[in-house]
Coordinates of C-alpha atoms and ligand atoms in Angstrom, one line a residue:
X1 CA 0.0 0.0 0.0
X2 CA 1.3 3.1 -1.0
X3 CA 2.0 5.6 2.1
X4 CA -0.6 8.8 2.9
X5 CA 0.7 12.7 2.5
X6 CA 0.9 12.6 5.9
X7 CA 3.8 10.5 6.1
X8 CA 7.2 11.7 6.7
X9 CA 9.8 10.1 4.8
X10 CA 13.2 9.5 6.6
X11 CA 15.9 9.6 6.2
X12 CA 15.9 13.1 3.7
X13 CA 18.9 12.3 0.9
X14 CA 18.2 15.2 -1.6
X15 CA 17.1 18.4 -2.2
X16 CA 15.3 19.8 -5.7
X17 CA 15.3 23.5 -6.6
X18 CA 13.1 24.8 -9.4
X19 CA 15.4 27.0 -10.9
X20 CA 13.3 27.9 -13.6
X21 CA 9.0 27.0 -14.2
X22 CA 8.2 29.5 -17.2
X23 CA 7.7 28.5 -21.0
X24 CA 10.5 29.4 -23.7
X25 CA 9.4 33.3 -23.9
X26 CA 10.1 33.3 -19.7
X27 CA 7.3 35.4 -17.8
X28 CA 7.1 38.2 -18.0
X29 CA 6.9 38.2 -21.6
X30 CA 8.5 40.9 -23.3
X31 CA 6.3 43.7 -24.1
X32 CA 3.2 42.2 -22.4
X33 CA 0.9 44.0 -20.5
X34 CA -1.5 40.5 -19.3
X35 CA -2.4 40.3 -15.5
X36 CA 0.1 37.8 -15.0
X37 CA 3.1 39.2 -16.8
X38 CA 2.3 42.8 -14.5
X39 CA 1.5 40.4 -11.6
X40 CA 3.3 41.2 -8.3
X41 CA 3.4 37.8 -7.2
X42 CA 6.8 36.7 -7.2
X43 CA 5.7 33.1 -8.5
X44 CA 4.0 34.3 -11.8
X45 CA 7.6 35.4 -12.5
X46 CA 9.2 32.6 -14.3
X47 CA 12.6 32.1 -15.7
X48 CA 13.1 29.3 -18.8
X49 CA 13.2 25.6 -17.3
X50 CA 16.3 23.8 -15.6
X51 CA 16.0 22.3 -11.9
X52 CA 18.9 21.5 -9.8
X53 CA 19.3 18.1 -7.5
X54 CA 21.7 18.5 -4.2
X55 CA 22.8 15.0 -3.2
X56 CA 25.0 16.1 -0.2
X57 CA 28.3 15.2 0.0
X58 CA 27.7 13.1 -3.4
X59 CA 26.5 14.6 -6.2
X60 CA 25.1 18.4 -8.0
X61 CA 23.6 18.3 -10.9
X62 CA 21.4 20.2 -13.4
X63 CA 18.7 19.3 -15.7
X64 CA 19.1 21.4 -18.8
X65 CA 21.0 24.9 -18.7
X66 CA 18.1 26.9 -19.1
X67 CA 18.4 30.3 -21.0
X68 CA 18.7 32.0 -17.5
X69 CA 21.1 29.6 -16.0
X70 CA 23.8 32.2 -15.1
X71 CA 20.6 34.6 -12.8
X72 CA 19.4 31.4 -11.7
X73 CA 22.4 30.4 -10.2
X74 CA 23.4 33.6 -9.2
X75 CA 19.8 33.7 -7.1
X76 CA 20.6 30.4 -5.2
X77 CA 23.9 30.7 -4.6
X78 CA 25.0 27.2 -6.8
X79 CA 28.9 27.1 -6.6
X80 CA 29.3 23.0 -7.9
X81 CA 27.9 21.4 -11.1
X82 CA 29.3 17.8 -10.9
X83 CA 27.1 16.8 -14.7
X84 CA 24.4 18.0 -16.4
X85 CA 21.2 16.0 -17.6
X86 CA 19.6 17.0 -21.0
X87 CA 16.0 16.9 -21.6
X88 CA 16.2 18.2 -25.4
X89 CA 18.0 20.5 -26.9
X90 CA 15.6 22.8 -27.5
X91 CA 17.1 26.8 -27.1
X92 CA 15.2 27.4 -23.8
X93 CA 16.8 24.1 -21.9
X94 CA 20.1 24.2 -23.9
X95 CA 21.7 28.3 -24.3
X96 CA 22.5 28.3 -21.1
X97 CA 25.4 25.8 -21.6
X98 CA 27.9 28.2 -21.9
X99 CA 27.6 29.4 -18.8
X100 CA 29.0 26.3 -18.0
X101 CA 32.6 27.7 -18.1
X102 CA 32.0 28.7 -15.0
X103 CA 32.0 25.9 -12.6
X104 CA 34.9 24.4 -15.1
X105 CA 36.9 27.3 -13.7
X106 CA 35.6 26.9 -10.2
X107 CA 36.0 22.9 -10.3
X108 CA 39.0 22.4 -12.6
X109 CA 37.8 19.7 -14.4
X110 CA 35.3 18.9 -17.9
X111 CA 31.6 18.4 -16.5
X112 CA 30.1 15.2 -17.6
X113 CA 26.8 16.0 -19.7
X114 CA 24.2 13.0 -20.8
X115 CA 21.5 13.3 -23.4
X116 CA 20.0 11.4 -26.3
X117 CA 21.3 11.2 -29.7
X118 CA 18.6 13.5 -31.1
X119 CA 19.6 16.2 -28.3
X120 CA 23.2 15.5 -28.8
X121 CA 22.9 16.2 -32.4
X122 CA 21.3 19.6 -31.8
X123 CA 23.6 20.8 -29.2
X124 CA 27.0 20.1 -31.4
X125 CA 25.3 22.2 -33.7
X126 CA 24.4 24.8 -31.6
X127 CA 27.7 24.8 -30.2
X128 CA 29.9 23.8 -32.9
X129 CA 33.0 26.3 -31.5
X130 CA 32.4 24.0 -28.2
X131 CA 33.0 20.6 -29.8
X132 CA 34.8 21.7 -32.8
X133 CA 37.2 23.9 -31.2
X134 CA 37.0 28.0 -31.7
X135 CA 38.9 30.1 -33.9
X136 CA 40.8 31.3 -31.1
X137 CA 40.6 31.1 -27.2
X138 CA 39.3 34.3 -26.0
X139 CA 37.0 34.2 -22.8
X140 CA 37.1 30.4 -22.9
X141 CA 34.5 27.6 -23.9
X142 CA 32.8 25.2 -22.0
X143 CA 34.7 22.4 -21.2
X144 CA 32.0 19.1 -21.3
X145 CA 32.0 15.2 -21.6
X146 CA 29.0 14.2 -24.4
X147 CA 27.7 11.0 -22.8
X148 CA 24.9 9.1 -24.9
X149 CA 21.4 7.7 -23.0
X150 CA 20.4 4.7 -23.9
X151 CA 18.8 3.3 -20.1
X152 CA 19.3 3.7 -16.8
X153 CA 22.9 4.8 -15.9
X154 CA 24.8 6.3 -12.4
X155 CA 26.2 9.5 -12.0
X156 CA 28.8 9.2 -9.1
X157 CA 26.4 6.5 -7.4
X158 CA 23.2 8.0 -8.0
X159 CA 20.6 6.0 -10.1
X160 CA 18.9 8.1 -13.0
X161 CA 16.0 6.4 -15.5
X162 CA 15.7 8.3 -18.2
X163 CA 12.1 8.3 -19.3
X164 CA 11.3 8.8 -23.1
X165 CA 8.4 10.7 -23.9
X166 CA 7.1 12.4 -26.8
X167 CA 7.3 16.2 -27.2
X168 CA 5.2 17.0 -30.7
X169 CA 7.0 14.2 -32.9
X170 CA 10.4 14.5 -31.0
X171 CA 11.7 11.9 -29.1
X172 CA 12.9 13.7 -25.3
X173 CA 13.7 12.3 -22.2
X174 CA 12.2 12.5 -18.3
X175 CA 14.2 11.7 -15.7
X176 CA 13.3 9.1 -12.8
X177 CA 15.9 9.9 -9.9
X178 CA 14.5 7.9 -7.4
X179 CA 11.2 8.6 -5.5
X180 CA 11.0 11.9 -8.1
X181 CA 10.5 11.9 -11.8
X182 CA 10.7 15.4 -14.2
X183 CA 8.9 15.4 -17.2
X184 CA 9.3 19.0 -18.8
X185 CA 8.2 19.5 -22.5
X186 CA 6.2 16.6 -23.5
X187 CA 2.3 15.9 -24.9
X188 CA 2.0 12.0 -24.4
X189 CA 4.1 9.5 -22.5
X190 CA 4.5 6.4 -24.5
X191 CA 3.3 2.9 -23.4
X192 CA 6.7 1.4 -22.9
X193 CA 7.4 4.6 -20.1
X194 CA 4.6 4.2 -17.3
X195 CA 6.3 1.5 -15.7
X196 CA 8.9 3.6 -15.2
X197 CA 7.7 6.3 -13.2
X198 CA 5.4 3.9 -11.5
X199 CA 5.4 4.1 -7.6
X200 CA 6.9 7.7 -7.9
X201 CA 5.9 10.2 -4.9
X202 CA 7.0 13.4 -6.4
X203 CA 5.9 14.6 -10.1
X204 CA 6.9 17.6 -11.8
X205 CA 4.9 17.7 -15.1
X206 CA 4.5 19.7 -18.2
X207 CA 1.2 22.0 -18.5
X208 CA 1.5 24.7 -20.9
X209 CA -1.9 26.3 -20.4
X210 CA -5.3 25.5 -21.1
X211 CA -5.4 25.9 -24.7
X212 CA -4.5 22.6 -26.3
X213 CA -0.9 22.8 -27.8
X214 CA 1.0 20.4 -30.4
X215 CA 3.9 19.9 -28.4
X216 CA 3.0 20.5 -24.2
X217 CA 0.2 19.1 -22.1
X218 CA -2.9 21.3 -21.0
X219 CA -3.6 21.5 -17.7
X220 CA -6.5 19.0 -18.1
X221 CA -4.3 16.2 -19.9
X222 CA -1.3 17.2 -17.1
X223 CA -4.5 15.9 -14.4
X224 CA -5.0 12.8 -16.7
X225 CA -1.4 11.7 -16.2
X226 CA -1.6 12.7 -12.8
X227 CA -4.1 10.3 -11.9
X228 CA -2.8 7.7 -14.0
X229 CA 0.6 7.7 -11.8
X230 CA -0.8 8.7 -8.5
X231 CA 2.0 10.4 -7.0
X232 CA 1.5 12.1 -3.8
X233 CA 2.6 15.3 -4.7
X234 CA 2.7 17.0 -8.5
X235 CA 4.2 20.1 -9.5
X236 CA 3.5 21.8 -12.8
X237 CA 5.8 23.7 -14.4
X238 CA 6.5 25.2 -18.2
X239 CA 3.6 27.6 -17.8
X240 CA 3.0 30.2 -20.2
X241 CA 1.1 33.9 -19.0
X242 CA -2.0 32.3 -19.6
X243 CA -1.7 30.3 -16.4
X244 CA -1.5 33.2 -13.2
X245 CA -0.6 31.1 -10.2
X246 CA -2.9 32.1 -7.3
X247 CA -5.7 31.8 -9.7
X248 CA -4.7 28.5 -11.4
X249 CA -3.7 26.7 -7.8
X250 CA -7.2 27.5 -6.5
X251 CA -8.9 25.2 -9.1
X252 CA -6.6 22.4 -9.3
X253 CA -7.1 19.1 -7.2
X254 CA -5.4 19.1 -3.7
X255 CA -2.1 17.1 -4.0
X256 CA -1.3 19.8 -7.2
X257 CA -0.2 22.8 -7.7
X258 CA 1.8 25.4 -10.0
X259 CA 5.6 24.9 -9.6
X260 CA 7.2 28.7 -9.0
X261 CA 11.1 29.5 -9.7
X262 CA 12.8 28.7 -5.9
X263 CA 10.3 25.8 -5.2
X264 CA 12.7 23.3 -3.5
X265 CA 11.5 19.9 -2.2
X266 CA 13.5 17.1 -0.8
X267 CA 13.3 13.7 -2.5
X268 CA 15.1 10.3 -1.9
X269 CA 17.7 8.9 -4.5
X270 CA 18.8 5.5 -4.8
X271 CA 22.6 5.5 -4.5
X272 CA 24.9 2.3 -4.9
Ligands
LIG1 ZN1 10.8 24.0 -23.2
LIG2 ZN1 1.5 38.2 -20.5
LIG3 ZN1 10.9 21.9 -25.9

């Protein structure tokens, strides 16, 4: 039987941080004058998507280098990037890689970075002075390991599933890291995947808005999936302006709400 909210889950191995909940454009949208982008509410202001996982002692790590990577760690004081999990390599989870230079400079050494083939064929073309080598050095480039996905793997101990999932008609990848799965940018989970996140008690799940979309879940289908995997807790997150967070909580079932930018959560991993 699966445990009740009320349940507190010891011992606490790992802490997420939303880094970023807003759709590609970011909210406020430039040159928008909707409630939401003028909201004062600090959650309706959203930077472009990446989270960050704090194993202590073990193991930080990123999904995706969102657009805003460089304010978001800024905001939460992130000194260590030990890898970097890829979603897709679409530009608001991927321009951010750059900024990666950084913690090469801080850490001394290449970060390890895992995607698919499809997303690895994007980014070397984004980034072609990164994995071809530049002209000439100047400020630096990112120094990164490409690692291909093709099932689970370990990043220094720490068991990740990747999760394929459909986004429009390309192939992307969720992440299962133990009791917590993130599934950013997708519009139906395939029938090989639900096993997968089965059992998990933390969701964060992709709902665009309310208008149906070719490429992101509405709310509404985000709610199907929700019930289909049952966690106890779901977050939302990639929300456009359509989707003003006081407003949208109030009407959505009790174990989910809006993720917001500085969310943090802890989870358990499974470490070998
Ligand atoms: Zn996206
Ligand atoms: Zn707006
Ligand atoms: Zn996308």
């Amino acid at each position: 039987m699966r445990p009740g909210p009320s349940v507190v889950r010891a011992p606490i191995e790992a802490r997420v941080t939303m880094l970023g909940t807003g759709t590609s454009h970011g909210i406020p949208m430039i040159g928008c004058n909707c409630a939401t982008c003028r909201s004062t509410d600090p959650r309706d202001r959203r930077l472009r998507p990446s989270i960050y996982i704090d194993v202590p002692d073990r193991l930080r790590m990123l999904i995706d280098t969102a657009t805003d990577l460089r304010q978001q760690v800024l905001r939460h004081e992130i000194t260590r990037v030990d890898a970097v999990l890829y979603t897709h390599a679409h530009a608001d989870h991927i321009l951010g890689l750059d900024d990666l230079r950084s913690f090469n400079a801080l850490q001394g050494s290449p970060i390890p970075c895992y995607a698919n083939r499809e997303a690895w064929d994007a980014i070397r073309r984004q980034f072609s002075y990164v994995f071809e080598g530049p002209l000439q050095t100047g400020g630096g480039v990112p120094q990164v390991t490409a690692n291909e996905i093709f099932g689970t793997f370990f990043v220094r101990g720490v068991k990740v599933v990747p999760v394929p999932l459909m986004h429009g008609k390309l192939p992307i990848l969720g992440f299962r890291v133990g009791n917590f799965a993130y599934q950013t940018d997708c519009n139906r989970i395939p029938d090989e995947s639900w096993d997968l996140v089965d059992g998990v008690d933390i969701l964060v799940l992709d709902a665009l808005r309310d208008e149906p979309h070719e490429t992101h879940f509405t709310v509404a289908e985000a709610l199907e999936v929700v019930q289909r995997i049952s966690p106890m807790r779901t977050y939302l997150t990639h929300m456009t302006h359509d989707l003003p967070h006081a407003k949208t909580n109030a009407r959505l079932p009790e174990s989910v709400e809006l993720a917001y930018d500085g969310l943090v959560f802890d989870i358990e991993v499974v470490a070998s």
